[in-house]
């Protein structure tokens, strides 16, 4: 396992985020970004539709970042200028909690985005759907989450209000673009194994609609940084015990690729409306 400054418990993760923001500003030539977007499985083509890409940099050239371990993530940071003049930082280098690097590394991209000046954090993922009416390839808004990782990016006596964490204001904007968008509660499990049917039944019993392995920890860090959060899940499969066929990462990738043109266009329109 590679190590870096974030792995030192005595280091300041916010200082490293500021260093990352300085690297991003230097490498992109853009002193400030307005919106940050983390692209999960199935959402990658949205970056090509948002606007003009003015700079692309390998993530490992930025303080605290490393190449993503998961297929379906690009490993780059892109600065995009929208037709409306906004600057969007597109993060294709997500670190998942199950990689074992620790929570600081998981949320570093969010803290770096906040340090660039971004006030809105858009988090996307590919996930399993619990509601039987949902189908693979369907995008849904995240209305709230349940953190089942037994971890938090907050350190010490840091108390952050998570009321309206996934901002109603931003969800309302998304529905002006697509009034038919459904929404649900996202449950983040630790992974990397898929959830058992019993765990899916538990998630449903406690109010969950979506199961996955990302996003919740990042959203908490975004709120700590004072950002508004908008979350999207692409339902790539129905969760274990609801879907009758075995689950596989290949299925997630395949569903994402099939839905990518439609959901990417949707996401690009939502970004343009923010």
Short mmCIF file of N, CA and C in Angstrom, two decimals, residues 46 49-51 263-273:
data_model
loop_
_atom_site.label_atom_id
_atom_site.label_comp_id
_atom_site.label_asym_id
_atom_site.label_seq_id
_atom_site.Cartn_x
_atom_site.Cartn_y
_atom_site.Cartn_z
N UNK A 46 -20.26 12.56 -18.67
CA UNK A 46 -20.83 13.87 -18.35
C UNK A 46 -19.78 14.97 -18.48
N UNK A 49 -19.67 16.77 -21.69
CA UNK A 49 -20.88 17.49 -22.09
C UNK A 49 -21.11 18.77 -21.30
N UNK A 50 -20.35 18.97 -20.24
CA UNK A 50 -20.59 20.11 -19.36
C UNK A 50 -20.17 21.41 -20.02
N UNK A 51 -19.07 21.38 -20.73
CA UNK A 51 -18.54 22.59 -21.35
C UNK A 51 -17.18 22.33 -21.94
N UNK A 263 -27.75 9.47 -18.86
CA UNK A 263 -27.54 10.07 -17.54
C UNK A 263 -26.48 11.17 -17.59
N UNK A 264 -25.51 11.02 -18.48
CA UNK A 264 -24.48 12.05 -18.60
C UNK A 264 -25.06 13.34 -19.14
N UNK A 265 -25.96 13.23 -20.13
CA UNK A 265 -26.62 14.41 -20.66
C UNK A 265 -27.48 15.07 -19.59
N UNK A 266 -28.17 14.25 -18.78
CA UNK A 266 -28.98 14.77 -17.68
C UNK A 266 -28.09 15.53 -16.70
N UNK A 267 -26.99 14.92 -16.29
CA UNK A 267 -26.11 15.55 -15.31
C UNK A 267 -25.53 16.85 -15.85
N UNK A 268 -25.15 16.86 -17.11
CA UNK A 268 -24.60 18.08 -17.70
C UNK A 268 -25.63 19.21 -17.68
N UNK A 269 -26.89 18.88 -17.95
CA UNK A 269 -27.94 19.91 -17.91
C UNK A 269 -28.15 20.41 -16.49
N UNK A 270 -28.09 19.51 -15.52
CA UNK A 270 -28.26 19.93 -14.12
C UNK A 270 -27.10 20.82 -13.70
N UNK A 271 -25.87 20.44 -14.05
CA UNK A 271 -24.72 21.29 -13.71
C UNK A 271 -24.88 22.67 -14.31
N UNK A 272 -25.39 22.73 -15.53
CA UNK A 272 -25.59 24.02 -16.18
C UNK A 272 -26.64 24.88 -15.52
N UNK A 273 -27.55 24.23 -14.78
CA UNK A 273 -28.64 24.97 -14.12
C UNK A 273 -28.29 25.41 -12.71
#
